Coordinates of N, CA and C in Angstrom, one line a residue:
M952 N 71.1 -17.5 -28.5 CA 71.2 -18.8 -27.8 C 70.1 -18.8 -26.8
T953 N 69.4 -20.0 -26.7 CA 68.3 -20.2 -25.8 C 68.9 -20.4 -24.4
A954 N 68.3 -19.7 -23.3 CA 68.8 -19.9 -22.0 C 68.4 -21.2 -21.5
P955 N 69.2 -21.7 -20.4 CA 68.9 -23.1 -19.9 C 67.5 -23.2 -19.4
S956 N 66.9 -22.2 -18.7 CA 65.5 -22.3 -18.3 C 64.6 -22.4 -19.4
R957 N 64.9 -21.8 -20.6 CA 64.1 -21.9 -21.8 C 64.2 -23.3 -22.3
R958 N 65.4 -23.8 -22.4 CA 65.5 -25.2 -22.9 C 64.7 -26.2 -22.1
G959 N 64.7 -26.0 -20.7 CA 63.9 -26.8 -19.9 C 62.4 -26.8 -20.2
L960 N 61.9 -25.5 -20.5 CA 60.5 -25.4 -20.8 C 60.3 -26.0 -22.2
N961 N 61.2 -25.8 -23.1 CA 61.0 -26.5 -24.5 C 60.9 -28.0 -24.3
D962 N 61.7 -28.6 -23.5 CA 61.7 -30.0 -23.3 C 60.4 -30.4 -22.7
A963 N 59.8 -29.7 -21.7 CA 58.6 -30.0 -21.1 C 57.4 -29.9 -22.1
V964 N 57.4 -28.9 -22.9 CA 56.4 -28.7 -23.9 C 56.5 -29.8 -25.0
T965 N 57.7 -30.1 -25.3 CA 57.9 -31.2 -26.3 C 57.4 -32.5 -25.8
R966 N 57.6 -32.9 -24.6 CA 57.1 -34.1 -24.0 C 55.6 -34.1 -24.0
L967 N 55.0 -33.0 -23.6 CA 53.5 -32.9 -23.6 C 53.0 -33.2 -25.0
W968 N 53.5 -32.5 -26.0 CA 53.0 -32.7 -27.4 C 53.2 -34.0 -27.9
S969 N 54.3 -34.7 -27.5 CA 54.5 -36.1 -28.0 C 53.4 -36.9 -27.4
F970 N 53.0 -36.7 -26.1 CA 51.9 -37.4 -25.5 C 50.6 -37.1 -26.2
L971 N 50.4 -35.9 -26.6 CA 49.1 -35.5 -27.1 C 49.0 -35.7 -28.6
A972 N 50.0 -36.0 -29.3 CA 50.0 -36.1 -30.7 C 48.9 -36.9 -31.3
P973 N 48.5 -38.1 -30.7 CA 47.4 -38.9 -31.3 C 46.1 -38.1 -31.4
A974 N 45.8 -37.1 -30.4 CA 44.6 -36.4 -30.4 C 44.6 -35.1 -31.3
Y975 N 45.8 -34.8 -31.8 CA 46.0 -33.5 -32.5 C 45.2 -33.5 -33.8
D976 N 45.1 -34.7 -34.5 CA 44.4 -34.8 -35.8 C 42.9 -34.9 -35.7
L977 N 42.3 -34.9 -34.5 CA 40.9 -35.1 -34.5 C 40.2 -34.0 -35.4
P978 N 39.2 -34.5 -36.2 CA 38.7 -33.6 -37.2 C 38.1 -32.3 -36.7
F979 N 37.4 -32.4 -35.5 CA 36.8 -31.1 -35.0 C 37.8 -30.1 -34.6
L980 N 38.9 -30.6 -34.0 CA 40.0 -29.7 -33.6 C 40.6 -29.0 -34.9
Q981 N 40.9 -29.8 -35.9 CA 41.5 -29.3 -37.1 C 40.5 -28.3 -37.8
Q982 N 39.3 -28.7 -37.9 CA 38.3 -27.8 -38.6 C 38.1 -26.5 -37.9
W983 N 37.9 -26.5 -36.6 CA 37.5 -25.3 -35.9 C 38.6 -24.5 -35.3
L984 N 39.7 -25.2 -34.9 CA 40.8 -24.5 -34.2 C 41.9 -24.1 -35.2
Y985 N 42.3 -25.0 -36.0 CA 43.5 -24.8 -36.8 C 43.3 -24.5 -38.3
R986 N 42.2 -24.8 -38.9 CA 42.0 -24.5 -40.3 C 42.0 -23.0 -40.6
P987 N 41.4 -22.1 -39.8 CA 41.4 -20.7 -40.1 C 42.8 -20.1 -40.2
P988 N 43.7 -20.3 -39.3 CA 45.1 -19.8 -39.5 C 45.8 -20.5 -40.6
H989 N 45.6 -21.8 -40.8 CA 46.2 -22.4 -42.0 C 45.8 -21.8 -43.3
D990 N 44.5 -21.5 -43.4 CA 44.0 -20.8 -44.7 C 44.7 -19.5 -44.9
E991 N 44.9 -18.7 -43.8 CA 45.5 -17.4 -43.9 C 47.0 -17.5 -44.3
V992 N 47.7 -18.5 -43.8 CA 49.1 -18.6 -44.1 C 49.2 -19.1 -45.6
I993 N 48.4 -20.0 -46.0 CA 48.5 -20.4 -47.4 C 48.2 -19.3 -48.4
A994 N 47.3 -18.4 -48.0 CA 47.0 -17.3 -48.9 C 48.2 -16.3 -49.0
Q995 N 48.9 -16.1 -47.9 CA 50.1 -15.3 -47.9 C 51.2 -15.9 -48.7
L996 N 51.4 -17.2 -48.6 CA 52.4 -17.9 -49.4 C 52.1 -17.9 -50.9
R997 N 50.9 -18.1 -51.2 CA 50.5 -18.0 -52.6 C 50.7 -16.7 -53.2
A998 N 50.4 -15.6 -52.5 CA 50.6 -14.3 -53.0 C 52.1 -14.0 -53.1
H999 N 52.9 -14.5 -52.2 CA 54.4 -14.3 -52.3 C 55.1 -15.1 -53.3
Q1000 N 54.4 -16.2 -53.8 CA 55.0 -17.1 -54.7 C 56.2 -17.8 -54.1
A1001 N 56.2 -18.2 -52.9 CA 57.3 -18.8 -52.2 C 57.6 -20.2 -52.8
R1002 N 58.9 -20.5 -52.9 CA 59.3 -21.8 -53.5 C 60.1 -22.6 -52.5
K1003 N 60.7 -22.0 -51.5 CA 61.4 -22.8 -50.5 C 60.8 -22.4 -49.1
I1004 N 60.1 -23.3 -48.5 CA 59.2 -23.0 -47.4 C 59.5 -23.9 -46.2
A1005 N 59.5 -23.4 -45.0 CA 59.6 -24.2 -43.8 C 58.4 -23.8 -42.9
D1006 N 57.8 -24.8 -42.3 CA 56.8 -24.7 -41.3 C 57.4 -25.0 -39.9
I1007 N 57.5 -24.1 -39.0 CA 58.2 -24.3 -37.8 C 57.1 -24.6 -36.7
A1008 N 57.5 -25.7 -35.9 CA 56.5 -26.3 -35.0 C 55.3 -26.8 -35.8
C1009 N 55.7 -27.7 -36.7 CA 54.7 -28.2 -37.7 C 53.7 -29.2 -37.2
G1010 N 54.0 -29.7 -36.0 CA 53.0 -30.7 -35.5 C 53.0 -32.0 -36.3
T1011 N 51.8 -32.4 -36.6 CA 51.7 -33.7 -37.3 C 51.7 -33.4 -38.8
G1012 N 52.0 -32.2 -39.3 CA 52.2 -31.9 -40.7 C 51.0 -31.6 -41.5
I1013 N 49.9 -31.3 -40.9 CA 48.7 -31.0 -41.7 C 48.8 -29.8 -42.5
L1014 N 49.4 -28.7 -42.0 CA 49.5 -27.4 -42.8 C 50.6 -27.7 -43.9
I1015 N 51.7 -28.2 -43.5 CA 52.8 -28.3 -44.5 C 52.4 -29.3 -45.6
D1016 N 51.6 -30.3 -45.3 CA 51.1 -31.2 -46.3 C 50.2 -30.5 -47.3
R1017 N 49.3 -29.6 -46.7 CA 48.5 -28.8 -47.6 C 49.3 -27.9 -48.5
I1018 N 50.3 -27.3 -47.9 CA 51.2 -26.4 -48.7 C 51.8 -27.2 -49.8
A1019 N 52.3 -28.4 -49.5 CA 52.9 -29.2 -50.6 C 52.0 -29.5 -51.7
R1020 N 50.7 -29.8 -51.3 CA 49.7 -30.2 -52.3 C 49.2 -29.0 -53.1
E1021 N 48.9 -27.9 -52.4 CA 48.3 -26.8 -53.1 C 49.2 -25.9 -53.8
L1022 N 50.4 -25.7 -53.2 CA 51.4 -24.7 -53.8 C 52.5 -25.4 -54.6
Q1023 N 52.8 -26.6 -54.3 CA 53.8 -27.4 -55.0 C 55.2 -26.6 -55.0
P1024 N 55.7 -26.3 -53.9 CA 57.0 -25.5 -53.8 C 58.2 -26.5 -54.2
D1025 N 59.3 -25.9 -54.5 CA 60.5 -26.6 -54.9 C 61.1 -27.4 -53.7
E1026 N 61.1 -26.7 -52.5 CA 61.7 -27.3 -51.3 C 60.7 -27.0 -50.2
I1027 N 60.5 -28.0 -49.4 CA 59.5 -27.9 -48.3 C 59.9 -28.7 -47.1
Y1028 N 59.8 -28.0 -45.9 CA 60.4 -28.6 -44.7 C 59.3 -28.4 -43.6
G1029 N 59.2 -29.5 -42.7 CA 58.5 -29.4 -41.5 C 59.4 -29.6 -40.3
V1030 N 59.4 -28.6 -39.4 CA 60.4 -28.7 -38.3 C 59.6 -28.7 -37.0
D1031 N 59.9 -29.6 -36.1 CA 59.2 -29.7 -34.8 C 60.2 -30.3 -33.8
M1032 N 59.9 -30.0 -32.5 CA 60.7 -30.6 -31.5 C 60.2 -31.9 -30.9
S1033 N 59.0 -32.3 -31.3 CA 58.3 -33.5 -30.7 C 58.5 -34.7 -31.6
D1034 N 59.1 -35.7 -31.1 CA 59.3 -37.0 -31.8 C 57.9 -37.6 -32.2
G1035 N 56.9 -37.5 -31.2 CA 55.6 -38.0 -31.5 C 54.9 -37.3 -32.6
M1036 N 55.0 -36.0 -32.7 CA 54.4 -35.2 -33.8 C 55.1 -35.6 -35.1
L1037 N 56.4 -35.7 -35.1 CA 57.1 -35.9 -36.3 C 56.9 -37.4 -36.8
A1038 N 56.7 -38.3 -35.9 CA 56.3 -39.7 -36.4 C 55.0 -39.7 -37.1
Q1039 N 54.0 -39.0 -36.6 CA 52.8 -38.9 -37.4 C 52.9 -38.1 -38.7
A1040 N 53.7 -37.1 -38.6 CA 53.9 -36.3 -39.9 C 54.6 -37.1 -40.9
R1041 N 55.6 -37.9 -40.6 CA 56.3 -38.8 -41.6 C 55.3 -39.8 -42.2
A1042 N 54.4 -40.3 -41.4 CA 53.4 -41.2 -41.9 C 52.4 -40.6 -42.8
R1043 N 52.3 -39.3 -42.7 CA 51.3 -38.5 -43.5 C 51.7 -38.4 -45.0
T1044 N 53.0 -38.0 -45.2 CA 53.5 -37.8 -46.5 C 55.0 -37.9 -46.6
D1045 N 55.5 -38.2 -47.8 CA 56.9 -38.2 -48.0 C 57.3 -37.1 -48.9
R1046 N 56.4 -36.1 -49.2 CA 56.7 -35.0 -50.0 C 57.5 -33.9 -49.3
V1047 N 57.5 -34.0 -47.9 CA 58.1 -33.0 -47.1 C 59.3 -33.5 -46.4
Q1048 N 60.3 -32.7 -46.3 CA 61.5 -33.1 -45.5 C 61.3 -32.7 -44.0
W1049 N 61.3 -33.7 -43.2 CA 61.0 -33.6 -41.8 C 62.2 -33.4 -40.9
L1050 N 62.3 -32.4 -40.1 CA 63.5 -32.1 -39.3 C 63.1 -31.8 -37.9
R1051 N 64.0 -32.2 -37.0 CA 63.8 -32.0 -35.6 C 64.7 -30.8 -35.1
G1052 N 64.1 -29.9 -34.4 CA 64.8 -28.7 -33.9 C 63.9 -27.7 -33.3
P1053 N 64.5 -26.8 -32.5 CA 63.7 -25.7 -31.9 C 63.6 -24.5 -32.8
A1054 N 62.6 -23.7 -32.6 CA 62.4 -22.5 -33.4 C 63.6 -21.5 -33.2
E1055 N 64.3 -21.6 -32.1 CA 65.3 -20.7 -31.8 C 66.7 -21.1 -32.4
Q1056 N 66.8 -22.3 -32.9 CA 68.0 -22.8 -33.5 C 67.6 -23.7 -34.7
L1057 N 67.3 -23.1 -35.8 CA 66.8 -23.9 -36.9 C 68.0 -24.6 -37.7
P1058 N 67.7 -25.7 -38.3 CA 68.7 -26.5 -39.0 C 68.8 -26.1 -40.4
F1059 N 69.0 -24.8 -40.7 CA 69.2 -24.3 -42.0 C 70.3 -23.3 -42.1
D1060 N 71.0 -23.2 -43.3 CA 72.0 -22.3 -43.5 C 71.4 -20.8 -43.6
D1061 N 72.3 -19.9 -43.5 CA 71.8 -18.5 -43.7 C 71.2 -18.3 -45.1
G1062 N 70.1 -17.6 -45.1 CA 69.5 -17.3 -46.4 C 69.0 -18.5 -47.2
A1063 N 68.8 -19.6 -46.6 CA 68.4 -20.9 -47.3 C 67.0 -20.9 -47.8
L1064 N 66.1 -20.1 -47.2 CA 64.7 -20.2 -47.5 C 64.1 -18.9 -48.0
D1065 N 62.9 -19.0 -48.6 CA 62.3 -17.7 -49.0 C 60.9 -17.6 -48.3
A1066 N 60.6 -18.5 -47.4 CA 59.4 -18.3 -46.5 C 59.5 -19.2 -45.3
V1067 N 59.2 -18.6 -44.2 CA 59.1 -19.3 -42.9 C 57.7 -19.0 -42.3
V1068 N 57.0 -20.0 -41.9 CA 55.7 -19.8 -41.3 C 55.6 -20.6 -40.0
T1069 N 54.7 -20.2 -39.1 CA 54.4 -20.9 -37.9 C 53.0 -20.6 -37.5
T1070 N 52.2 -21.6 -37.0 CA 50.8 -21.3 -36.6 C 50.6 -22.0 -35.2
S1071 N 49.9 -21.3 -34.4 CA 49.4 -21.8 -33.1 C 50.5 -22.4 -32.2
A1072 N 51.7 -21.8 -32.3 CA 52.8 -22.2 -31.5 C 53.7 -21.1 -31.0
F1073 N 53.6 -19.9 -31.6 CA 54.5 -18.9 -31.3 C 54.5 -18.4 -29.8
H1074 N 53.4 -18.6 -29.2 CA 53.3 -18.2 -27.8 C 54.2 -19.0 -26.9
F1075 N 54.7 -20.2 -27.3 CA 55.6 -21.0 -26.6 C 57.0 -20.7 -26.9
F1076 N 57.3 -20.0 -27.9 CA 58.7 -19.7 -28.3 C 59.3 -18.6 -27.4
D1077 N 60.7 -18.6 -27.4 CA 61.4 -17.4 -27.0 C 61.2 -16.5 -28.2
Q1078 N 60.3 -15.5 -28.2 CA 59.8 -14.9 -29.4 C 60.9 -14.0 -30.1
P1079 N 61.7 -13.2 -29.3 CA 62.7 -12.4 -30.0 C 63.8 -13.3 -30.7
A1080 N 64.2 -14.4 -29.9 CA 65.2 -15.3 -30.5 C 64.7 -16.0 -31.7
A1081 N 63.4 -16.5 -31.7 CA 62.8 -17.2 -32.8 C 62.8 -16.3 -34.0
L1082 N 62.3 -15.0 -33.9 CA 62.2 -14.1 -35.0 C 63.6 -13.8 -35.6
R1083 N 64.6 -13.6 -34.7 CA 66.0 -13.4 -35.2 C 66.4 -14.6 -36.1
E1084 N 66.0 -15.8 -35.6 CA 66.4 -17.0 -36.4 C 65.7 -17.1 -37.7
F1085 N 64.4 -16.7 -37.7 CA 63.6 -16.7 -38.9 C 64.3 -15.8 -39.9
H1086 N 64.7 -14.6 -39.4 CA 65.4 -13.6 -40.3 C 66.7 -14.2 -40.8
R1087 N 67.5 -14.9 -40.0 CA 68.7 -15.4 -40.4 C 68.6 -16.4 -41.6
V1088 N 67.6 -17.3 -41.5 CA 67.5 -18.4 -42.5 C 66.7 -17.9 -43.8
L1089 N 66.2 -16.7 -43.8 CA 65.5 -16.2 -45.0 C 66.4 -15.5 -45.9
A1090 N 66.2 -15.6 -47.2 CA 66.9 -14.8 -48.2 C 66.3 -13.4 -48.2
P1091 N 67.1 -12.4 -48.7 CA 66.5 -11.1 -48.8 C 65.2 -11.1 -49.6
G1092 N 64.2 -10.4 -49.1 CA 62.9 -10.5 -49.7 C 62.0 -11.6 -49.2
G1093 N 62.6 -12.4 -48.4 CA 61.9 -13.6 -47.8 C 60.7 -13.2 -46.9
L1094 N 59.7 -14.1 -46.8 CA 58.5 -13.8 -46.1 C 58.5 -14.6 -44.8
V1095 N 58.0 -13.9 -43.7 CA 57.7 -14.6 -42.5 C 56.2 -14.4 -42.2
A1096 N 55.5 -15.4 -41.8 CA 54.1 -15.3 -41.4 C 53.9 -16.0 -40.1
V1097 N 53.4 -15.3 -39.1 CA 53.2 -15.9 -37.8 C 51.7 -15.7 -37.4
A1098 N 51.0 -16.9 -37.3 CA 49.7 -16.9 -36.8 C 49.7 -17.3 -35.3
A1099 N 49.3 -16.5 -34.4 CA 49.5 -16.8 -33.0 C 48.4 -16.3 -32.1
L1100 N 48.2 -16.9 -31.0 CA 47.3 -16.3 -30.0 C 47.8 -14.9 -29.6
S1101 N 46.9 -14.0 -29.5 CA 47.2 -12.6 -29.2 C 46.2 -12.0 -28.4
T1102 N 46.6 -11.4 -27.2 CA 45.6 -10.8 -26.3 C 44.9 -9.7 -26.9
R1103 N 43.6 -9.5 -26.6 CA 42.9 -8.3 -26.9 C 42.9 -7.3 -25.7
Q1104 N 43.5 -7.7 -24.6 CA 43.5 -6.9 -23.4 C 44.9 -6.8 -22.9
P1105 N 45.8 -5.9 -23.4 CA 47.2 -5.9 -23.0 C 47.4 -5.8 -21.5
L1106 N 46.5 -5.2 -20.8 CA 46.7 -5.0 -19.3 C 46.6 -6.3 -18.6
L1107 N 46.1 -7.4 -19.3 CA 46.0 -8.7 -18.6 C 47.3 -9.5 -18.8
Q1108 N 48.3 -9.0 -19.5 CA 49.5 -9.7 -19.8 C 50.3 -9.8 -18.5
A1109 N 51.1 -10.8 -18.4 CA 52.0 -10.9 -17.3 C 53.1 -9.8 -17.3
P1110 N 53.7 -9.5 -16.2 CA 54.8 -8.5 -16.2 C 55.9 -8.9 -17.1
S1111 N 56.6 -7.9 -17.7 CA 57.6 -8.3 -18.7 C 58.6 -9.2 -18.2
A1112 N 59.0 -9.2 -16.9 CA 60.0 -10.2 -16.4 C 59.5 -11.6 -16.6
N1113 N 58.2 -11.9 -16.7 CA 57.7 -13.2 -16.8 C 57.4 -13.6 -18.2
R1114 N 57.7 -12.8 -19.2 CA 57.3 -13.1 -20.5 C 58.0 -14.4 -21.0
W1115 N 57.3 -15.2 -21.8 CA 57.8 -16.4 -22.4 C 58.1 -17.5 -21.3
K1116 N 57.5 -17.3 -20.1 CA 57.7 -18.3 -19.0 C 56.3 -18.6 -18.4
P1117 N 55.5 -19.6 -18.9 CA 55.9 -20.5 -20.0 C 55.4 -20.1 -21.3
Q1118 N 54.4 -19.1 -21.4 CA 54.0 -18.6 -22.7 C 53.6 -17.2 -22.6
H1119 N 53.6 -16.6 -23.8 CA 53.3 -15.1 -23.9 C 52.5 -14.9 -25.1
N1120 N 51.3 -14.3 -24.9 CA 50.4 -14.0 -26.1 C 50.5 -12.5 -26.4
A1121 N 51.4 -12.2 -27.3 CA 51.7 -10.8 -27.6 C 50.5 -10.0 -28.2
S1122 N 50.4 -8.8 -27.8 CA 49.4 -7.9 -28.4 C 49.8 -7.6 -29.9
P1123 N 48.9 -7.0 -30.7 CA 49.3 -6.6 -32.1 C 50.5 -5.6 -32.1
A1124 N 50.4 -4.6 -31.2 CA 51.5 -3.6 -31.2 C 52.8 -4.3 -30.8
E1125 N 52.8 -5.2 -29.9 CA 54.0 -5.9 -29.4 C 54.6 -6.8 -30.5
M1126 N 53.7 -7.4 -31.3 CA 54.1 -8.3 -32.4 C 54.8 -7.4 -33.4
R1127 N 54.3 -6.2 -33.7 CA 55.0 -5.3 -34.7 C 56.4 -5.0 -34.2
T1128 N 56.5 -4.7 -32.9 CA 57.8 -4.3 -32.3 C 58.7 -5.5 -32.4
L1129 N 58.3 -6.7 -32.1 CA 59.1 -7.8 -32.2 C 59.6 -8.1 -33.6
F1130 N 58.7 -8.0 -34.6 CA 59.1 -8.1 -36.0 C 60.2 -7.1 -36.4
E1131 N 59.9 -5.9 -36.1 CA 60.8 -4.8 -36.5 C 62.1 -4.9 -35.8
G1132 N 62.1 -5.4 -34.5 CA 63.4 -5.6 -33.8 C 64.2 -6.7 -34.4
A1133 N 63.6 -7.6 -35.1 CA 64.3 -8.7 -35.7 C 64.8 -8.4 -37.1
G1134 N 64.4 -7.2 -37.6 CA 64.8 -6.8 -38.9 C 63.8 -6.9 -40.0
F1135 N 62.5 -7.2 -39.7 CA 61.5 -7.3 -40.7 C 60.7 -6.1 -40.9
V1136 N 60.2 -5.9 -42.1 CA 59.2 -4.8 -42.4 C 57.8 -5.5 -42.4
V1137 N 56.9 -5.0 -41.5 CA 55.6 -5.6 -41.4 C 54.8 -5.2 -42.6
S1138 N 54.2 -6.2 -43.3 CA 53.4 -5.9 -44.5 C 52.0 -6.1 -44.3
D1139 N 51.6 -6.9 -43.3 CA 50.2 -7.1 -43.0 C 50.0 -7.6 -41.6
Q1140 N 48.9 -7.3 -41.0 CA 48.6 -7.8 -39.7 C 47.1 -7.6 -39.5
H1141 N 46.4 -8.7 -39.1 CA 45.0 -8.7 -38.8 C 44.5 -9.9 -38.0
R1142 N 43.4 -9.7 -37.4 CA 42.8 -10.8 -36.6 C 42.3 -11.9 -37.6
I1143 N 42.5 -13.1 -37.2 CA 42.1 -14.2 -38.1 C 40.6 -14.4 -38.0
P1144 N 39.9 -14.3 -39.2 CA 38.4 -14.5 -39.2 C 38.1 -15.9 -38.7
R1145 N 37.0 -16.0 -37.9 CA 36.6 -17.3 -37.3 C 35.1 -17.3 -37.2
P1146 N 34.5 -18.5 -37.3 CA 33.1 -18.7 -37.0 C 32.8 -18.1 -35.6
V1147 N 31.5 -17.6 -35.5 CA 31.2 -17.0 -34.2 C 31.4 -17.8 -33.0
W1148 N 31.2 -19.1 -33.1 CA 31.3 -20.0 -31.9 C 32.8 -20.3 -31.6
T1149 N 33.7 -19.9 -32.4 CA 35.1 -20.1 -32.0 C 35.9 -18.8 -31.8
R1150 N 35.1 -17.7 -31.7 CA 35.8 -16.4 -31.5 C 36.3 -16.1 -30.1
V1151 N 36.1 -17.1 -29.2 CA 36.7 -17.0 -27.9 C 38.2 -17.2 -28.1
I1152 N 38.6 -17.8 -29.3 CA 40.1 -17.9 -29.6 C 40.5 -16.6 -30.2
S1153 N 41.4 -15.9 -29.6 CA 41.8 -14.6 -30.1 C 43.2 -14.7 -30.8
D1154 N 43.2 -14.9 -32.1 CA 44.5 -15.1 -32.8 C 44.7 -14.1 -33.9
L1155 N 45.9 -13.9 -34.2 CA 46.4 -12.8 -35.1 C 47.4 -13.3 -36.0
I1156 N 47.4 -12.8 -37.3 CA 48.4 -13.1 -38.2 C 49.2 -11.9 -38.4
T1157 N 50.6 -12.0 -38.3 CA 51.5 -10.9 -38.6 C 52.4 -11.4 -39.7
V1158 N 52.6 -10.6 -40.7 CA 53.4 -10.9 -41.9 C 54.5 -9.9 -42.1
G1159 N 55.7 -10.4 -42.4 CA 56.8 -9.4 -42.6 C 57.7 -9.9 -43.7
T1160 N 58.5 -9.0 -44.1 CA 59.5 -9.2 -45.2 C 60.9 -8.9 -44.8
K1161 N 61.9 -9.7 -45.1 CA 63.3 -9.4 -44.8 C 63.8 -8.5 -45.9
T1162 N 64.3 -7.3 -45.5 CA 64.8 -6.4 -46.5 C 66.2 -6.6 -46.8

């Protein structure tokens, strides 16, 4: 269960993204900031041959719309807390089922999905709670792929008591520990390749399987 302080943070972030939603789809932002992690996630889903997929913190639906068009899964869901983001997502496509909810309390039954993905949002989640929830909604053998900001300098992290308040950019080692603590076996982890002029963005994809 998400603590009251965490719910307050979620509400604040949700309001911010509802306000910023119109700018989210700007071509230069999508091309240089978001396209590299989206490409990585789609490659993982294609290799896994996932058929029931949810994108958590889906924003305006650019990634999940690509997944629908390129992979044509049987069931596909976009989940976000922001009404503004979801309004733009619904206008984008009707191929996706759009749902409102937090990463820590997903609107799915146990074992309902065979892949859960999230990009460029994990640093805002209650990370252990979100990964436990991803594990709950996945069927055995299900895939989780998290593309997230990740520090290259662990010593620059905030003290552990301050983690996830308001955000936490986990190191690669910490991401592995989080995944394993939630019950996943890590199958892949690497820095996301980027053009030289965007490498100031330090992001990482971590992929796991529910055993």
